[in-house]
Short mmCIF file of C-alpha atoms in Angstrom, two decimals:
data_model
loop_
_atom_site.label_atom_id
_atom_site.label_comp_id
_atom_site.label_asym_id
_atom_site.label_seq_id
_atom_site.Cartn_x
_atom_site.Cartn_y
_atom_site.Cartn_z
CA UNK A 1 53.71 -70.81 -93.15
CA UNK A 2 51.02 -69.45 -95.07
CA UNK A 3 48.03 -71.55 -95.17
CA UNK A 4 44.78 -69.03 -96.52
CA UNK A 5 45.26 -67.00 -99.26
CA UNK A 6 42.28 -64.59 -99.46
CA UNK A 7 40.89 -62.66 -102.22
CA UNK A 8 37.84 -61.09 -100.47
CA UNK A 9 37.04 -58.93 -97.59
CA UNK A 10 37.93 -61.21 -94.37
CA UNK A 11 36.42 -60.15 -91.08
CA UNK A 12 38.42 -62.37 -87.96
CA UNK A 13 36.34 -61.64 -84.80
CA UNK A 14 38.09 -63.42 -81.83
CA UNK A 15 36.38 -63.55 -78.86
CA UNK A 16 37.89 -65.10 -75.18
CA UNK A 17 36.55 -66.73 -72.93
CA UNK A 18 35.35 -65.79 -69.85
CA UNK A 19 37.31 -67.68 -67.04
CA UNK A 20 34.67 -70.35 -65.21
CA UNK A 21 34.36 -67.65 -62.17
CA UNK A 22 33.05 -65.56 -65.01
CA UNK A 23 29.23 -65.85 -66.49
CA UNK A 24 29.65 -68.37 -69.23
CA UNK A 25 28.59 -67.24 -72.80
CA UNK A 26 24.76 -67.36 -73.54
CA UNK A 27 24.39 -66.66 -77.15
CA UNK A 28 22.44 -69.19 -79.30
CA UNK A 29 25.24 -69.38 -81.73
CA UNK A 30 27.70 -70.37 -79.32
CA UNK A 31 25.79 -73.87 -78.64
CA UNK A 32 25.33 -74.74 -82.49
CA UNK A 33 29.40 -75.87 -81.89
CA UNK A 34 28.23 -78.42 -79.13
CA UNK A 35 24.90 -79.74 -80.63
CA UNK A 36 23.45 -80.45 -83.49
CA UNK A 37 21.63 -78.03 -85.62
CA UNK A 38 19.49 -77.95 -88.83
CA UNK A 39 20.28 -77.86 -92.56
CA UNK A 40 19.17 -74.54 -93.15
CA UNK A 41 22.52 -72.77 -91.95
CA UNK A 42 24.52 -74.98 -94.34
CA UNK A 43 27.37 -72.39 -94.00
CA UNK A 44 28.18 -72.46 -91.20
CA UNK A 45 29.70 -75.22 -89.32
CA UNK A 46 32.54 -75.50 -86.55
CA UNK A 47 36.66 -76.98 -86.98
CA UNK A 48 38.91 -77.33 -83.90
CA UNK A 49 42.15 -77.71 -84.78
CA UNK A 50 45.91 -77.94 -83.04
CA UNK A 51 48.57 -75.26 -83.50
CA UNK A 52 51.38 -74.68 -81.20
CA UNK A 53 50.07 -77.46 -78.65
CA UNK A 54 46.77 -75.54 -78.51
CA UNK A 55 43.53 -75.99 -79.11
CA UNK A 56 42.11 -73.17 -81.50
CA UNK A 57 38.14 -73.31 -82.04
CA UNK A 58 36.33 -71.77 -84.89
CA UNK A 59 33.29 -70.83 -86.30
CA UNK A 60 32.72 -69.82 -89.91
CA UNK A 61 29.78 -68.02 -89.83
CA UNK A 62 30.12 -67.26 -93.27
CA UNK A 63 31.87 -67.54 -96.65
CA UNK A 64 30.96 -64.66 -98.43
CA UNK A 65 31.76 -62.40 -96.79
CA UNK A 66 33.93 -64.87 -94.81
CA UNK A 67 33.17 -64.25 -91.26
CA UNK A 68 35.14 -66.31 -88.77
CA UNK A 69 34.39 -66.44 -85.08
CA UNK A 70 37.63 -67.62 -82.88
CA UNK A 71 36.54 -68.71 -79.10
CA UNK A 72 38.09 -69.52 -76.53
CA UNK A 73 41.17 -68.12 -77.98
CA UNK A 74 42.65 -65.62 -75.79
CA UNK A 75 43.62 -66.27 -71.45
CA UNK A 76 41.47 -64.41 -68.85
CA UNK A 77 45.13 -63.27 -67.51
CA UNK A 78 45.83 -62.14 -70.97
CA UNK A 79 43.15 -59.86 -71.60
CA UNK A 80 42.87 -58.90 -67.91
CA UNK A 81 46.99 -57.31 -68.52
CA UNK A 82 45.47 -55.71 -71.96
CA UNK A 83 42.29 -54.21 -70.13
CA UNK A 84 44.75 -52.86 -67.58
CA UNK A 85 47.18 -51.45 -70.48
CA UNK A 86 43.95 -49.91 -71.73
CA UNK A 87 43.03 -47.99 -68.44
CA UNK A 88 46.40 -46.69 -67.85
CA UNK A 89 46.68 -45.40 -70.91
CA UNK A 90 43.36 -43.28 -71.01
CA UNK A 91 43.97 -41.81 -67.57
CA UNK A 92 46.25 -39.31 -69.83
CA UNK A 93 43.23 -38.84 -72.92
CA UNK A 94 41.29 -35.71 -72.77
CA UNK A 95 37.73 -36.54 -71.81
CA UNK A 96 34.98 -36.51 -74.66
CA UNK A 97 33.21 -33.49 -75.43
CA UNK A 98 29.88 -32.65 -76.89
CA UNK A 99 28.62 -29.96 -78.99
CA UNK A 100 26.83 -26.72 -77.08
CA UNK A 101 26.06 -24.99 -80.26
CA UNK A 102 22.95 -27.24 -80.91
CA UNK A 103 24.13 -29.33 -83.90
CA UNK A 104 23.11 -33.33 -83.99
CA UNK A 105 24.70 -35.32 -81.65
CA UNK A 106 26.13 -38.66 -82.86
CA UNK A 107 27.31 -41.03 -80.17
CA UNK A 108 30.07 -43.08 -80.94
CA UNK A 109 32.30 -45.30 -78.57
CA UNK A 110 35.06 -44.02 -76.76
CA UNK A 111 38.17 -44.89 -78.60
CA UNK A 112 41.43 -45.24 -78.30
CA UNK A 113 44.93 -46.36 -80.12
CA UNK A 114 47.89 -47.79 -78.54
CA UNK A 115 50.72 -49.83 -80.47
CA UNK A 116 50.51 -53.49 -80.71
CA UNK A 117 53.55 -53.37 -78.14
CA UNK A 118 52.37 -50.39 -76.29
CA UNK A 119 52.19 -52.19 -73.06
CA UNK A 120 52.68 -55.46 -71.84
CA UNK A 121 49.11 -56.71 -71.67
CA UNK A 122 48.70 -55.21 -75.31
CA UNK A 123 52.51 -57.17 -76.08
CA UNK A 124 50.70 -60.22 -74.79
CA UNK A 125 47.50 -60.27 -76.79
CA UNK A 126 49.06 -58.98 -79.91
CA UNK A 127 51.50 -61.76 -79.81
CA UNK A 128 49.04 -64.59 -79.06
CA UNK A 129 47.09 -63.46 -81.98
CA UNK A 130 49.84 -63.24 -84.14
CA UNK A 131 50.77 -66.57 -83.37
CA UNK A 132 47.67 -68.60 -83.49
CA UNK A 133 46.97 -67.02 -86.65
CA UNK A 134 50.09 -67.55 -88.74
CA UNK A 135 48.32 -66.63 -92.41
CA UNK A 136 48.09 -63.27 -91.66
CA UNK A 137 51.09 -60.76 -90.78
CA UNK A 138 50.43 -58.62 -88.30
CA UNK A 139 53.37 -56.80 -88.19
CA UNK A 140 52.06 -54.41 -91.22
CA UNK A 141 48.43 -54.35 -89.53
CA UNK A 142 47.66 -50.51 -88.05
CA UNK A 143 47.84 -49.92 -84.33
CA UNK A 144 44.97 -51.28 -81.98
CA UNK A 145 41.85 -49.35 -81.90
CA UNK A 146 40.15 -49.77 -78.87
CA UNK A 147 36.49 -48.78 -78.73
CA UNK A 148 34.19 -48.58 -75.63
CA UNK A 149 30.80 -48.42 -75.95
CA UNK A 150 28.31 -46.95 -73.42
CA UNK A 151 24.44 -47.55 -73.78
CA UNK A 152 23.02 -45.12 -76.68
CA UNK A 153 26.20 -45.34 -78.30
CA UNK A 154 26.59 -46.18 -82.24
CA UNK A 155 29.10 -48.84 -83.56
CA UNK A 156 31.44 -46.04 -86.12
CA UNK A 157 31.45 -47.04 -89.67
CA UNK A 158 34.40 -49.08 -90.72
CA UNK A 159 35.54 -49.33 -94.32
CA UNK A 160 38.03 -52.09 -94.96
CA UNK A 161 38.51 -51.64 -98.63
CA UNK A 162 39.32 -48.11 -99.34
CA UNK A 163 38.93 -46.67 -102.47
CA UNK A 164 40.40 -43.53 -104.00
CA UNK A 165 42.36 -42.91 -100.79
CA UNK A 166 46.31 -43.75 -100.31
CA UNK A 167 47.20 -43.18 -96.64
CA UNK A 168 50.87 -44.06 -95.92
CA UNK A 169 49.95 -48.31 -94.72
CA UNK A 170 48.20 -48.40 -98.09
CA UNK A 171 50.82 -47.01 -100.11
CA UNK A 172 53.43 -49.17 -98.45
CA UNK A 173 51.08 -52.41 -98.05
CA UNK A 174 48.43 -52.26 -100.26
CA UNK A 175 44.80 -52.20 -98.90
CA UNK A 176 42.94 -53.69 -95.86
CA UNK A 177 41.89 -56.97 -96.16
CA UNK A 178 40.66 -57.64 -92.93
CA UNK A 179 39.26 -56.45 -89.40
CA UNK A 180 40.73 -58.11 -86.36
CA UNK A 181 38.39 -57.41 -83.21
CA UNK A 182 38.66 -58.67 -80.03
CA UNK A 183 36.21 -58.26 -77.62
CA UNK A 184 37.58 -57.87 -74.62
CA UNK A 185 34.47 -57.38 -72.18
CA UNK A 186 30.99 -58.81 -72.47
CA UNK A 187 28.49 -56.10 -72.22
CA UNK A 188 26.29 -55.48 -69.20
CA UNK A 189 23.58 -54.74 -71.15
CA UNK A 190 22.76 -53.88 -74.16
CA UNK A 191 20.37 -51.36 -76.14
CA UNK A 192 19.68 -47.41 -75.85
CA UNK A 193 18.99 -45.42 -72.59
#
């Protein structure tokens, strides 16, 4: 059933939970769902509602662009099958190099791209996503990119809405309307070396 239609740029950022062996989540952000806040972030504001028998909790963080925030949306067991997918999977990538020849160095994440189905951790995930968020078919959405970041390294631009360029998914689907990411792991830390 198709509940959203969507004429701008949607960003869906899902984010599990950590299991209650796990640190909990510390962000201010997270506790505006569980107390009250002021009227000056009028936008944003936090539904829970039922699908499948489950609980789904979200935050729209925005409505132009619309940014929603899923939590507590994906199993511990889940991810920890996907995060496992992921590692097997790289033991077979060439390692990253770096330039010798004295040009700029630009430090992006890690990445890599596996098939929604690729494994059965990734078969897992893609298919609770796909579920809990019926509006949006996955099944024409590109493979995952998995990204891992290091400190010093740069988030990579992204451009959703790509103009002037027909790749093969555009051509056949027409063009991005929205970024799916997971985040799989918390950072240790954050910032630059």
């Amino acid at each position: 059933m198709k509940i959203l239609s969507l004429s701008c740029v949607l960003f869906l950022i899902c984010r599990p939970v950590l299991s209650k062996k796990g640190e909990a989540w510390r962000d201010d952000y997270v506790r505006w769902c569980l107390y009250p806040h002021s009227d000056e972030y009028e936008d944003y504001f936090c539904v829970n509602y039922v699908w499948n028998y489950v609980r789904i909790n979200v935050e729209i963080l925005s409505f132009e662009p619309v940014i929603l925030v899923y939590r507590d949306f994906l199993p511990r067991r889940k991810v920890d099958a996907f995060l496992a997918d992921i590692k097997e999977k790289r033991k077979d990538e060439p390692k990253r190099t770096f330039p010798t020849d004295g040009s700029p160095l630009k430090f992006y994440p890690a990445e890599t791209t596996m098939e929604h189905k690729e494994g059965r951790g990734a078969a897992l995930v893609y298919e609770q996503i796909a579920t809990m968020i019926p509006a949006i078919d996955f099944t024409v959405s590109e493979p995952w990119q998995i990204l891992s970041y290091e400190s010093g390294d740069d988030h990579p631009p992204r451009y959703d809405f790509i103009e002037g360029a027909k790749d093969e998914m555009t051509k056949k689907y027409g063009n991005r309307f929205a970024t799916v990411m997971v985040m799989l792991k918390k950072a240790d830390a954050m910032g630059r070396k």
